[in-house]
CSV table of C-alpha atoms and ligand atoms in Angstrom, one decimal:
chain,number,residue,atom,x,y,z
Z,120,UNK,CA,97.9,-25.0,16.1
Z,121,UNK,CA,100.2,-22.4,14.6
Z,122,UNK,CA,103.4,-24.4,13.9
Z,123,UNK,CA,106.0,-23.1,16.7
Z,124,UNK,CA,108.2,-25.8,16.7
Z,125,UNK,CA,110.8,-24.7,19.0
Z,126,UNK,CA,112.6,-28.3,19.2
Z,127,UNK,CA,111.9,-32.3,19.0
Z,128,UNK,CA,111.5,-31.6,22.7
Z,129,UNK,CA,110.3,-28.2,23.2
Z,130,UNK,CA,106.9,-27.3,21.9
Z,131,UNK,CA,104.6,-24.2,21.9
Z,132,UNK,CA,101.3,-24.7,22.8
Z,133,UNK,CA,100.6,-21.3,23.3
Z,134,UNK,CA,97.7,-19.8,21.4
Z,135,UNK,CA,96.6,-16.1,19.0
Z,136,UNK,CA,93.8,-13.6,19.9
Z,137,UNK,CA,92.9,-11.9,17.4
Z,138,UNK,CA,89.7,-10.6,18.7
Z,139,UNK,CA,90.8,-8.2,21.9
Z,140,UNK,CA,91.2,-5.0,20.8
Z,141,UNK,CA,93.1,-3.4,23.8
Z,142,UNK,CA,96.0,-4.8,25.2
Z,143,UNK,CA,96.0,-4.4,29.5
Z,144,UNK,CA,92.9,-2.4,28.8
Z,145,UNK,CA,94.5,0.2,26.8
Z,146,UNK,CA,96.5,-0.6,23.8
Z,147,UNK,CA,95.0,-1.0,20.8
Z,148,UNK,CA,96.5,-4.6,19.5
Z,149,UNK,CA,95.1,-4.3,15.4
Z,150,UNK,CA,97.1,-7.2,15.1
Z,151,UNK,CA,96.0,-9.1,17.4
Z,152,UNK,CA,98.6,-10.4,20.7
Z,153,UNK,CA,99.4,-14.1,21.1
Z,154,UNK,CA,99.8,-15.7,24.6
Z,155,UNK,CA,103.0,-18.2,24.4
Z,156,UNK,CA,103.5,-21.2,26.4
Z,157,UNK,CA,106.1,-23.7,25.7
Z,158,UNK,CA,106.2,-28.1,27.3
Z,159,UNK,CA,109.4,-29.4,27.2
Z,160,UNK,CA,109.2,-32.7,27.1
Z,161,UNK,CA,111.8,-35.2,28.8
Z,162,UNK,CA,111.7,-37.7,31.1
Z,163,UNK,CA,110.2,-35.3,33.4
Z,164,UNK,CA,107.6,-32.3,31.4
Z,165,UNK,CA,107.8,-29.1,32.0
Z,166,UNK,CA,104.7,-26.7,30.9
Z,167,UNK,CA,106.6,-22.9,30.7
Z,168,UNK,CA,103.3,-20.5,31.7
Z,169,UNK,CA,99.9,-21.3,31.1
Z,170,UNK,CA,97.8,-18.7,28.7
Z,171,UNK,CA,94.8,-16.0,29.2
Z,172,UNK,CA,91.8,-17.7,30.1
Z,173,UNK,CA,90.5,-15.5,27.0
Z,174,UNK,CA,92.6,-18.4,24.7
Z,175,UNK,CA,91.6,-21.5,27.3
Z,176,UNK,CA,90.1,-23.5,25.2
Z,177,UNK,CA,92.8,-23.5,22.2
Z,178,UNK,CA,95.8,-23.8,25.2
Z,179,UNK,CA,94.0,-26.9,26.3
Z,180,UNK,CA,93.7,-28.7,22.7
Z,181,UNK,CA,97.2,-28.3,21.6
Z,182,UNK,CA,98.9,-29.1,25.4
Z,183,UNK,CA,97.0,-32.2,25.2
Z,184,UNK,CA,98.0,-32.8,21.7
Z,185,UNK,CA,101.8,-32.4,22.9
Z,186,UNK,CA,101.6,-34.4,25.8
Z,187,UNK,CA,100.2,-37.1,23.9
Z,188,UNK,CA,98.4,-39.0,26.8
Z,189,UNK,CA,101.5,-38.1,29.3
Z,190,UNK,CA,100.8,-36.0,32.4
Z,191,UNK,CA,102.8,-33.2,33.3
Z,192,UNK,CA,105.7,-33.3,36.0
Z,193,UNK,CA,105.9,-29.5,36.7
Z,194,UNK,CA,104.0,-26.2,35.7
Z,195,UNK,CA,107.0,-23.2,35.7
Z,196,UNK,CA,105.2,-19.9,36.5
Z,197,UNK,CA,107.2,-17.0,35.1
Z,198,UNK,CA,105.1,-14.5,35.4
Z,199,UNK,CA,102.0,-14.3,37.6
Z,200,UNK,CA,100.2,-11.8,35.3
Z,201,UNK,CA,97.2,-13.2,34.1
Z,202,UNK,CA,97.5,-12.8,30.2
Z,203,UNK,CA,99.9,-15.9,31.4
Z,204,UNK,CA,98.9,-17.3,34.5
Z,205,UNK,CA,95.4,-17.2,33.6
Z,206,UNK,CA,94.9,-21.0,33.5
Z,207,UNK,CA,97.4,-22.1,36.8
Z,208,UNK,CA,94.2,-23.1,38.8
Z,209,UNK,CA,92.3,-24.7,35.6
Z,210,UNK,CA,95.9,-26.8,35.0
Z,211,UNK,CA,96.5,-27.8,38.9
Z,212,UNK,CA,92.9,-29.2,39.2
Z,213,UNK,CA,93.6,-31.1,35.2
Z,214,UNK,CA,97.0,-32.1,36.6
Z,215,UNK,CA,96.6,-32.9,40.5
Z,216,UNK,CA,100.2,-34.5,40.9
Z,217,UNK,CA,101.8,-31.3,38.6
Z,218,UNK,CA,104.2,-29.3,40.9
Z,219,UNK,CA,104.1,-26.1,40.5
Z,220,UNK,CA,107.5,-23.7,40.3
Z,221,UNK,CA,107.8,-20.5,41.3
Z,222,UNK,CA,110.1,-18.2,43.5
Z,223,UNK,CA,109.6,-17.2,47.2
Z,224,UNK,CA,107.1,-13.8,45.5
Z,225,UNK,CA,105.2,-16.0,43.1
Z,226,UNK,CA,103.8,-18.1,46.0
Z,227,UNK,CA,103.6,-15.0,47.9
Z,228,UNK,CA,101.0,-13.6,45.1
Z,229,UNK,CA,99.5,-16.2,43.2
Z,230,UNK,CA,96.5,-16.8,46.6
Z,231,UNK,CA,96.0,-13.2,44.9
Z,232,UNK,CA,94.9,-14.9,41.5
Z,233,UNK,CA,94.1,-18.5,42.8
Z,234,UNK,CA,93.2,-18.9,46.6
Z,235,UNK,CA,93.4,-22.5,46.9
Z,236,UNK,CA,96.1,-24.4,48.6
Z,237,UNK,CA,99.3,-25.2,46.8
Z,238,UNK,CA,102.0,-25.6,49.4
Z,239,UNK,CA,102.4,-29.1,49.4
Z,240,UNK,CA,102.5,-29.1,45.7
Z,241,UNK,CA,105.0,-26.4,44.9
Z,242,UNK,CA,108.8,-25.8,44.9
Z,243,UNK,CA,110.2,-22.8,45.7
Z,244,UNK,CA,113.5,-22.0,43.7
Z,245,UNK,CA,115.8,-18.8,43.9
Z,246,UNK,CA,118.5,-17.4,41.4
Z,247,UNK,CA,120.5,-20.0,40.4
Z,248,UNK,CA,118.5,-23.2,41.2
Z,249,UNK,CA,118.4,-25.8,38.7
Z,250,UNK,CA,115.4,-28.4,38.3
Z,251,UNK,CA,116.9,-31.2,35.8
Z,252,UNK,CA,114.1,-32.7,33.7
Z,253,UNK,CA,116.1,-36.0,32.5
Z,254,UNK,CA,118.6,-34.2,29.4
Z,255,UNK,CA,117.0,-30.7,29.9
Z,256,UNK,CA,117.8,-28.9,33.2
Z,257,UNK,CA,116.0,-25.6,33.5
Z,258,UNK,CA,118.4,-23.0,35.5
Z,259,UNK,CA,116.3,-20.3,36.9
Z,260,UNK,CA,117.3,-16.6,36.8
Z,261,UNK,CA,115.1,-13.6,38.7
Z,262,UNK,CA,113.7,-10.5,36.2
Z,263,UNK,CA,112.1,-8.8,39.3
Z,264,UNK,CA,109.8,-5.5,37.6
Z,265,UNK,CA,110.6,-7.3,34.0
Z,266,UNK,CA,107.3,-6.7,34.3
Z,267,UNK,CA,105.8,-7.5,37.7
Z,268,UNK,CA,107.8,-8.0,40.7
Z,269,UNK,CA,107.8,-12.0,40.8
Z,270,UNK,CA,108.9,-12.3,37.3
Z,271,UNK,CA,112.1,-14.9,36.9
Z,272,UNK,CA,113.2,-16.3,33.7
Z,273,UNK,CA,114.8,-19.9,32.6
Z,274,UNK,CA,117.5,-21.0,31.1
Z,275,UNK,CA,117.8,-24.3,29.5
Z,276,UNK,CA,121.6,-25.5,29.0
Z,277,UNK,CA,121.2,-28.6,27.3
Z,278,UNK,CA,119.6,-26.4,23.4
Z,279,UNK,CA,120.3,-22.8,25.4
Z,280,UNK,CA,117.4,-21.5,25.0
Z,281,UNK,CA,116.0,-18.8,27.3
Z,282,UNK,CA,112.3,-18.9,28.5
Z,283,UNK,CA,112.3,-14.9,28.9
Z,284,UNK,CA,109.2,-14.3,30.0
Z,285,UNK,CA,107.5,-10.8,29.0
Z,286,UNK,CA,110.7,-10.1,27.6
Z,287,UNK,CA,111.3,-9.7,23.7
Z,288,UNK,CA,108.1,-9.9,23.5
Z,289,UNK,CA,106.0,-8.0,20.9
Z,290,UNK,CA,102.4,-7.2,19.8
Z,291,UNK,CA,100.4,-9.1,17.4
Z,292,UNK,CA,99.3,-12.3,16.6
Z,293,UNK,CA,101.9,-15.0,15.1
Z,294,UNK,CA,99.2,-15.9,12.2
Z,295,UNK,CA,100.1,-12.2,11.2
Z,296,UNK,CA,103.3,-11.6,9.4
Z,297,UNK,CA,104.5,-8.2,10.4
Z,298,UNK,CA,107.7,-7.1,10.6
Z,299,UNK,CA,109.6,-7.7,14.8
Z,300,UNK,CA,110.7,-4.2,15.3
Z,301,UNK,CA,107.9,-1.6,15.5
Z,302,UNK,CA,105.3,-4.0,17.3
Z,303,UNK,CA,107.9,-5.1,19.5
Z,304,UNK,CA,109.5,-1.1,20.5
Z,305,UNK,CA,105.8,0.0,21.2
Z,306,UNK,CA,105.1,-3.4,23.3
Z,307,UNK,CA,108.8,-2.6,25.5
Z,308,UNK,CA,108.1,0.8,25.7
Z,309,UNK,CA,104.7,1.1,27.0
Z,310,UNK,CA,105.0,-2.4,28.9
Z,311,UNK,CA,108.5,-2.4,30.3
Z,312,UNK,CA,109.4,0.9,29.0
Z,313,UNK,CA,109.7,2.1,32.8
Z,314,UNK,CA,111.9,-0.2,34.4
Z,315,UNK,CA,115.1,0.3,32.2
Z,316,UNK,CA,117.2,-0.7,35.7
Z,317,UNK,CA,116.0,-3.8,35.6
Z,318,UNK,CA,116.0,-4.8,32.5
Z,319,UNK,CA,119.5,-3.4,32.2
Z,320,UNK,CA,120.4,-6.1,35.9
Z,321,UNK,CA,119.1,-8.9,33.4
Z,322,UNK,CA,120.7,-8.1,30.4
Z,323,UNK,CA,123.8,-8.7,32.2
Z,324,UNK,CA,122.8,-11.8,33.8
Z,325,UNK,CA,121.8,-13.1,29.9
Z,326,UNK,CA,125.3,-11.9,28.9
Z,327,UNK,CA,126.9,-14.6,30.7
Z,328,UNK,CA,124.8,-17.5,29.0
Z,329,UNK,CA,125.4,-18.9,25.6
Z,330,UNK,CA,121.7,-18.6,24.5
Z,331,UNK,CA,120.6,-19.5,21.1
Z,332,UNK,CA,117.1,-19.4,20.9
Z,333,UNK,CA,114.7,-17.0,23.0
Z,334,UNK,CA,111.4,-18.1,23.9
Z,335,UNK,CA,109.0,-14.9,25.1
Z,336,UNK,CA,105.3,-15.1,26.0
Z,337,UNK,CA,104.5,-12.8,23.1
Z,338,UNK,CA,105.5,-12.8,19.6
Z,339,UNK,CA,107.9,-14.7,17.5
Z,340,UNK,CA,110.9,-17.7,19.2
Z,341,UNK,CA,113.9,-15.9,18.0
Z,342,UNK,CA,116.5,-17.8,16.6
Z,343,UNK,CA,119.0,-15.9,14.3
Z,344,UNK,CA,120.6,-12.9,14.8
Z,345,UNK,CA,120.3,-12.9,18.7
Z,346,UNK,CA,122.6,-9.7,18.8
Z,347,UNK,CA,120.5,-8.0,16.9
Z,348,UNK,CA,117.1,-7.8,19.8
Z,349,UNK,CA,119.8,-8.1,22.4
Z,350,UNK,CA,121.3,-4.7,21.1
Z,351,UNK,CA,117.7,-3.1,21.0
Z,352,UNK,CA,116.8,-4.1,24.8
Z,353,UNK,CA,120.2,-2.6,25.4
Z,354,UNK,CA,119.3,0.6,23.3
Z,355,UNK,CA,115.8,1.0,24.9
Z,356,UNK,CA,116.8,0.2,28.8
Z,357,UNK,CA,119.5,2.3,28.5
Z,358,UNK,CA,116.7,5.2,27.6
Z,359,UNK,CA,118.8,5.9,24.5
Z,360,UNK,CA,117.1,7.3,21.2
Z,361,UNK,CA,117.6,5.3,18.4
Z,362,UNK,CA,116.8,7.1,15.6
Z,363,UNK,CA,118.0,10.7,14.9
Z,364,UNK,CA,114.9,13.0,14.1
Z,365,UNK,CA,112.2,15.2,16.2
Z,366,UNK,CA,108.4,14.3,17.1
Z,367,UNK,CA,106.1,17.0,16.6
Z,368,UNK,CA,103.2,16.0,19.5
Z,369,UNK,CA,100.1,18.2,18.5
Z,370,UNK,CA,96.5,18.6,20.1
Z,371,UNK,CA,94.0,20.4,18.3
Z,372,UNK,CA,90.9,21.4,19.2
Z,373,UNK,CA,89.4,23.2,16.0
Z,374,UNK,CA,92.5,22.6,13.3
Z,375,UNK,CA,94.7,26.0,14.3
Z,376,UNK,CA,97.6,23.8,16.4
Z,377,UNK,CA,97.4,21.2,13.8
Z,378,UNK,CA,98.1,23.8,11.0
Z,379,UNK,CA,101.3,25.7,13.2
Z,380,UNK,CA,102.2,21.5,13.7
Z,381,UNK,CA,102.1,21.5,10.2
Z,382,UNK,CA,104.2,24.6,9.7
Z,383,UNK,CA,106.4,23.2,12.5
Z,384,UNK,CA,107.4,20.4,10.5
Z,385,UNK,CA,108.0,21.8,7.4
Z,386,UNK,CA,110.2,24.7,9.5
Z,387,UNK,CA,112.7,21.7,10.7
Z,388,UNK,CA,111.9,19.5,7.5
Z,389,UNK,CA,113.4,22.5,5.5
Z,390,UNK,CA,116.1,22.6,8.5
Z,391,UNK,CA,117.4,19.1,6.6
Z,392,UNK,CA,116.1,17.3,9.7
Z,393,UNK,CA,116.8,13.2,8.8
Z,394,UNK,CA,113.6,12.4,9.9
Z,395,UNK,CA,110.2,14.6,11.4
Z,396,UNK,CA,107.3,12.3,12.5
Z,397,UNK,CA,104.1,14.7,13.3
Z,398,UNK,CA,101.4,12.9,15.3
Z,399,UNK,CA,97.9,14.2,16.2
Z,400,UNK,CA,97.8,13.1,19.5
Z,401,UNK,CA,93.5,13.3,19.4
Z,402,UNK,CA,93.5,10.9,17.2
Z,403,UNK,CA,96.5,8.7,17.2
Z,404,UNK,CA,96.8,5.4,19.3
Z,405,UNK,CA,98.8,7.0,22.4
Z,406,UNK,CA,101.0,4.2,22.7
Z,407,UNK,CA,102.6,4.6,19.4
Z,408,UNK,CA,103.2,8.4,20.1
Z,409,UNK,CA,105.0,7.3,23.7
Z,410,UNK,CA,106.7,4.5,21.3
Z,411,UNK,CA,108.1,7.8,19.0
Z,412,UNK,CA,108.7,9.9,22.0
Z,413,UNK,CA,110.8,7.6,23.0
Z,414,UNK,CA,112.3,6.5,19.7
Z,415,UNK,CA,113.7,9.8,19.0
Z,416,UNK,CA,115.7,12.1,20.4
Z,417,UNK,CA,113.8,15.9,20.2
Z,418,UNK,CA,110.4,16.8,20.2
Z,419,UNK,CA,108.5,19.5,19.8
Z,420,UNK,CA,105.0,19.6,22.1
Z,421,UNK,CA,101.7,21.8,20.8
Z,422,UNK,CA,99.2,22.2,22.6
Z,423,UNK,CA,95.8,24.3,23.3
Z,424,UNK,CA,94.5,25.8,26.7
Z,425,UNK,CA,91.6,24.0,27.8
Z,426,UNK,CA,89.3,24.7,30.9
Z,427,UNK,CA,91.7,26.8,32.0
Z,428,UNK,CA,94.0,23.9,32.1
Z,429,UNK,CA,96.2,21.6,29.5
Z,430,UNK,CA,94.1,19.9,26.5
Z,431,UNK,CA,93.0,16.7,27.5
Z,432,UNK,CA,94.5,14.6,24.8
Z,433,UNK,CA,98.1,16.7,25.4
Z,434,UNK,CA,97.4,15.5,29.0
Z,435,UNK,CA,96.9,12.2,28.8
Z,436,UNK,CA,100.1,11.9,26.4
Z,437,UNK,CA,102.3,13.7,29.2
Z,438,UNK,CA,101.1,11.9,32.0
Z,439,UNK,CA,101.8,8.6,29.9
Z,440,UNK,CA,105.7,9.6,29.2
Z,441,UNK,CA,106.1,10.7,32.8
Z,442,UNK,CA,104.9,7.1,33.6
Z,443,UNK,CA,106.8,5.5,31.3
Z,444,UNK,CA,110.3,7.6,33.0
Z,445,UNK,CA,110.6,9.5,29.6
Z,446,UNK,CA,114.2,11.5,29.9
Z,447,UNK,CA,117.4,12.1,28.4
Z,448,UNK,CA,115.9,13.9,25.7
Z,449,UNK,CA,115.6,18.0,24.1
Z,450,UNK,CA,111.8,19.3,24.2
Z,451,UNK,CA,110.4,22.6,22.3
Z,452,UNK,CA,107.1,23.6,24.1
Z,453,UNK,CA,104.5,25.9,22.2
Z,454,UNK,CA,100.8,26.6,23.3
Z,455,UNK,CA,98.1,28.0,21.8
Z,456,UNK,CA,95.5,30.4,23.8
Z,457,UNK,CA,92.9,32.9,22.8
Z,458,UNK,CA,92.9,34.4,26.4
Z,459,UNK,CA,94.7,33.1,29.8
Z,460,UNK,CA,96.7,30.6,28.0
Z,461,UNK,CA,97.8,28.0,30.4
Z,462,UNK,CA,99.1,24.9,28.5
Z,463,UNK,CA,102.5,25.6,28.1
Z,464,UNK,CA,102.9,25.8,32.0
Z,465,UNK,CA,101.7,22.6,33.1
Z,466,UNK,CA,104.0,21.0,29.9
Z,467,UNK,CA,106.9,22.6,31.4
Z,468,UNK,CA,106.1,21.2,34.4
Z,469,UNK,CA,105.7,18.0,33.5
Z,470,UNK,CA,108.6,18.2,31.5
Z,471,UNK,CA,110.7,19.8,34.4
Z,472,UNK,CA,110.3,17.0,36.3
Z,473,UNK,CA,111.3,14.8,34.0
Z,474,UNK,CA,115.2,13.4,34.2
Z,475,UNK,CA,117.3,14.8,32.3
Z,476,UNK,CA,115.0,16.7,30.1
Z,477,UNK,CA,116.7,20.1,28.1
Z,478,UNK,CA,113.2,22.8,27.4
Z,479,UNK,CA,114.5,24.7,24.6
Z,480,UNK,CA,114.7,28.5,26.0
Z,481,UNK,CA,111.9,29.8,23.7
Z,482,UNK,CA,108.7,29.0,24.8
Z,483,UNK,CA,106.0,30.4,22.9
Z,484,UNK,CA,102.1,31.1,22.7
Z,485,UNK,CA,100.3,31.0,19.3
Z,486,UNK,CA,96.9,33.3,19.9
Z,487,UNK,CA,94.4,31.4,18.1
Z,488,UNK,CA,95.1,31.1,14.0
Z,489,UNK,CA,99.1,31.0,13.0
Z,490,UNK,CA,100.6,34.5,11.9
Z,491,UNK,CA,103.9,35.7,10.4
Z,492,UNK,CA,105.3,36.3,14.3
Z,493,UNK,CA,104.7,32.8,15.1
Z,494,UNK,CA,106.5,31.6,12.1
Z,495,UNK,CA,109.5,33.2,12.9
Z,496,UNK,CA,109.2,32.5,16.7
Z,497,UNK,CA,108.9,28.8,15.2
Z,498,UNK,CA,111.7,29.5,13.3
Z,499,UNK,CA,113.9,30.5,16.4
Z,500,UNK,CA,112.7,27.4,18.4
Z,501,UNK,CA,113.7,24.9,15.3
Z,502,UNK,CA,117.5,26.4,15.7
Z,503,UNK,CA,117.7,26.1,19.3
Z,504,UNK,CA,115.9,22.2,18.8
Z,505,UNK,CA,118.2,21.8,16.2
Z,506,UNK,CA,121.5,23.4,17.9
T,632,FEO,FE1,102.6,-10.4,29.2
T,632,FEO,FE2,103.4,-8.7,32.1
T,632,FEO,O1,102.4,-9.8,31.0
């Protein structure tokens, strides 16, 4: 078992996959995700989430190697999601006398996942509720949308440690040492990334607990330097770049938009921008380009005419940041089209209906291979980026 060892009394028995390759269907995980679950053990036990039924098997050995022969009191669903709650019906049928906790939408949506009859063994708790455990009392706080409706966290006064659910969570497995920050910004913003408003309700909710230690169901505890994620989650809610600098998002169908990208980035490199990340959005995992969309304040889209429409890949990275509530941010747009271009339309579009999202004033169409004109119209659009 990887060692997790939260406390003498609360233990991870949570479990790695390294072998899924996309994350809810669609993010490549390299890395690998792990699927935490935490037993505090008392004079009453308390299993925090179950796992993926994808990491049963492992879940199983090293909860039984926790409990040591004793039977769980309670089950504490967090999260109804089933990378966590993918064992609840496996665990009632190990543990028939296991209550199981959840608020008034957990029991509204877990015959969803698990049809079978639980009222008589569950207790329903709402913000605030305590459920004492012997010296650990678990005080229950709702995360609604922190990622699914139903989602509540716990706090646990007696070592302060917050059960946080999807929250400060990252990417990749804990056998891999990587460091927190990337994995974790592309995990919040394609995850949570669109429900800044809540996340920003339970930041301040957490504000008013001492918490030392943070136990998510993905990724690393945290234990030092608290401030440090807390800050970020505040940062990234708050829709906020972090970084100054400009991504230039380029699709390419036969290499003449990926050349102007090219030119583009030397154009604002040369401009002394700190910091100009290009990504080929054909060929780049489109979570990490939403992850630098969002990361940085300016960007600069290119794309191609396609089908009379936008470029597929271009498409798929606009409809993603629309999704994901992409705003408070300054855009360039710049197409490329041989005949009836139509690209730079629909971006504006999207872009227009965006919140709080400035299109530079120049908008302009590259006709097939880069010339001198469209260096200086690139020129013109780096000043009024960079303005
Ligand atoms: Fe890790 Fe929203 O589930």
């Amino acid at each position: 078992m990887t060692d997790l060892h939260v406390s003498e009394a609360v233990r991870y028995v949570g479990a790695d996959d390294t072998t899924l390759d996309l994350f809810e269907g669609q993010y490549p995980i390299p890395n690998g995700v792990s699927y935490n679950s935490y037993v505090i053990l008392d004079g009453k036990i308390a299993i925090m989430d179950t796992v993926d039924r994808r990491a049963t098997e492992a879940w199983l050995k090293n909860l039984e190697e926790v409990l040591g022969g004793r039977k769980p009191d309670y089950l504490v669903i967090q999260h109804l999601e089933p990378d966590h709650a993918g064992n609840i019906g496996l665990a009632a049928e190990k543990y028939p006398d296991m209550i199981l906790v959840g608020n008034a939408k957990t029991f509204q949506m877990l015959p969803k996942f698990f049809p079978g009859d639980y009222s008589a063994r569950s207790l329903t708790v709402k913000e605030g509720d305590t459920l004492s455990l012997g010296s650990h009392t678990l005080t229950f706080v709702m995360a609604p949308m922190v990622h699914w409706p139903e989602v509540m966290v716990s706090y646990e006064s007696s070592e302060k440690i917050l059960f946080s659910a999807d929250g400060f969570g990252k990417f990749g497995a804990l056998s891999v040492r990587e460091d927190w920050l990337c994995e974790a910004r592309r995990y919040y913003m394609n995850i949570v990334g669109k429900y800044g408003a809540q996340v920003q309700a339970l930041l301040k909710k957490a504000a008013s607990l001492d918490i030392q230690t943070i136990c998510p169901l993905h990724g690393p505890v945290l234990k030092e330097d608290l401030g440090f994620y807390l800050g970020k989650y505040d940062l990234w809610s708050r829709y906020e770049p972090e970084d100054e600098g400009v991504l230039v998002a380029y699709a390419s169908i036969h290499g003449n938009t990926a050349k102007a990208a090219a030119a583009m980035q030397a154009i604002l490199e040369g401009r002394g921008c700190p910091k100009v990340v290009a990504v080929d959005l054909c060929r780049v995992d489109q979570a990490k380009a939403v992850e630098d969309a969002f990361r940085y304040g300016k960007m600069v889209v290119m794309s191609p005419t396609y089908d009379g429409g936008l470029f597929p890949p271009m498409d798929h990275f606009m409809a993603h940041l629309r999704d994901k509530t992409y705003r408070n941010r300054t855009v360039a747009v710049i197409e490329n089209g041989s005949w009836a271009p139509a690209a730079a339309k629909i971006m504006r579009s999207y872009l227009e209906n965006m919140k709080n999202v400035t299109i530079c004033p120049t908008v302009h169409t590259i006709q097939g291979a880069l010339k001198d004109a469209d260096r200086a119209a690139m020129e013109q659009i780096a000043s009024e980026l960079l303005a």
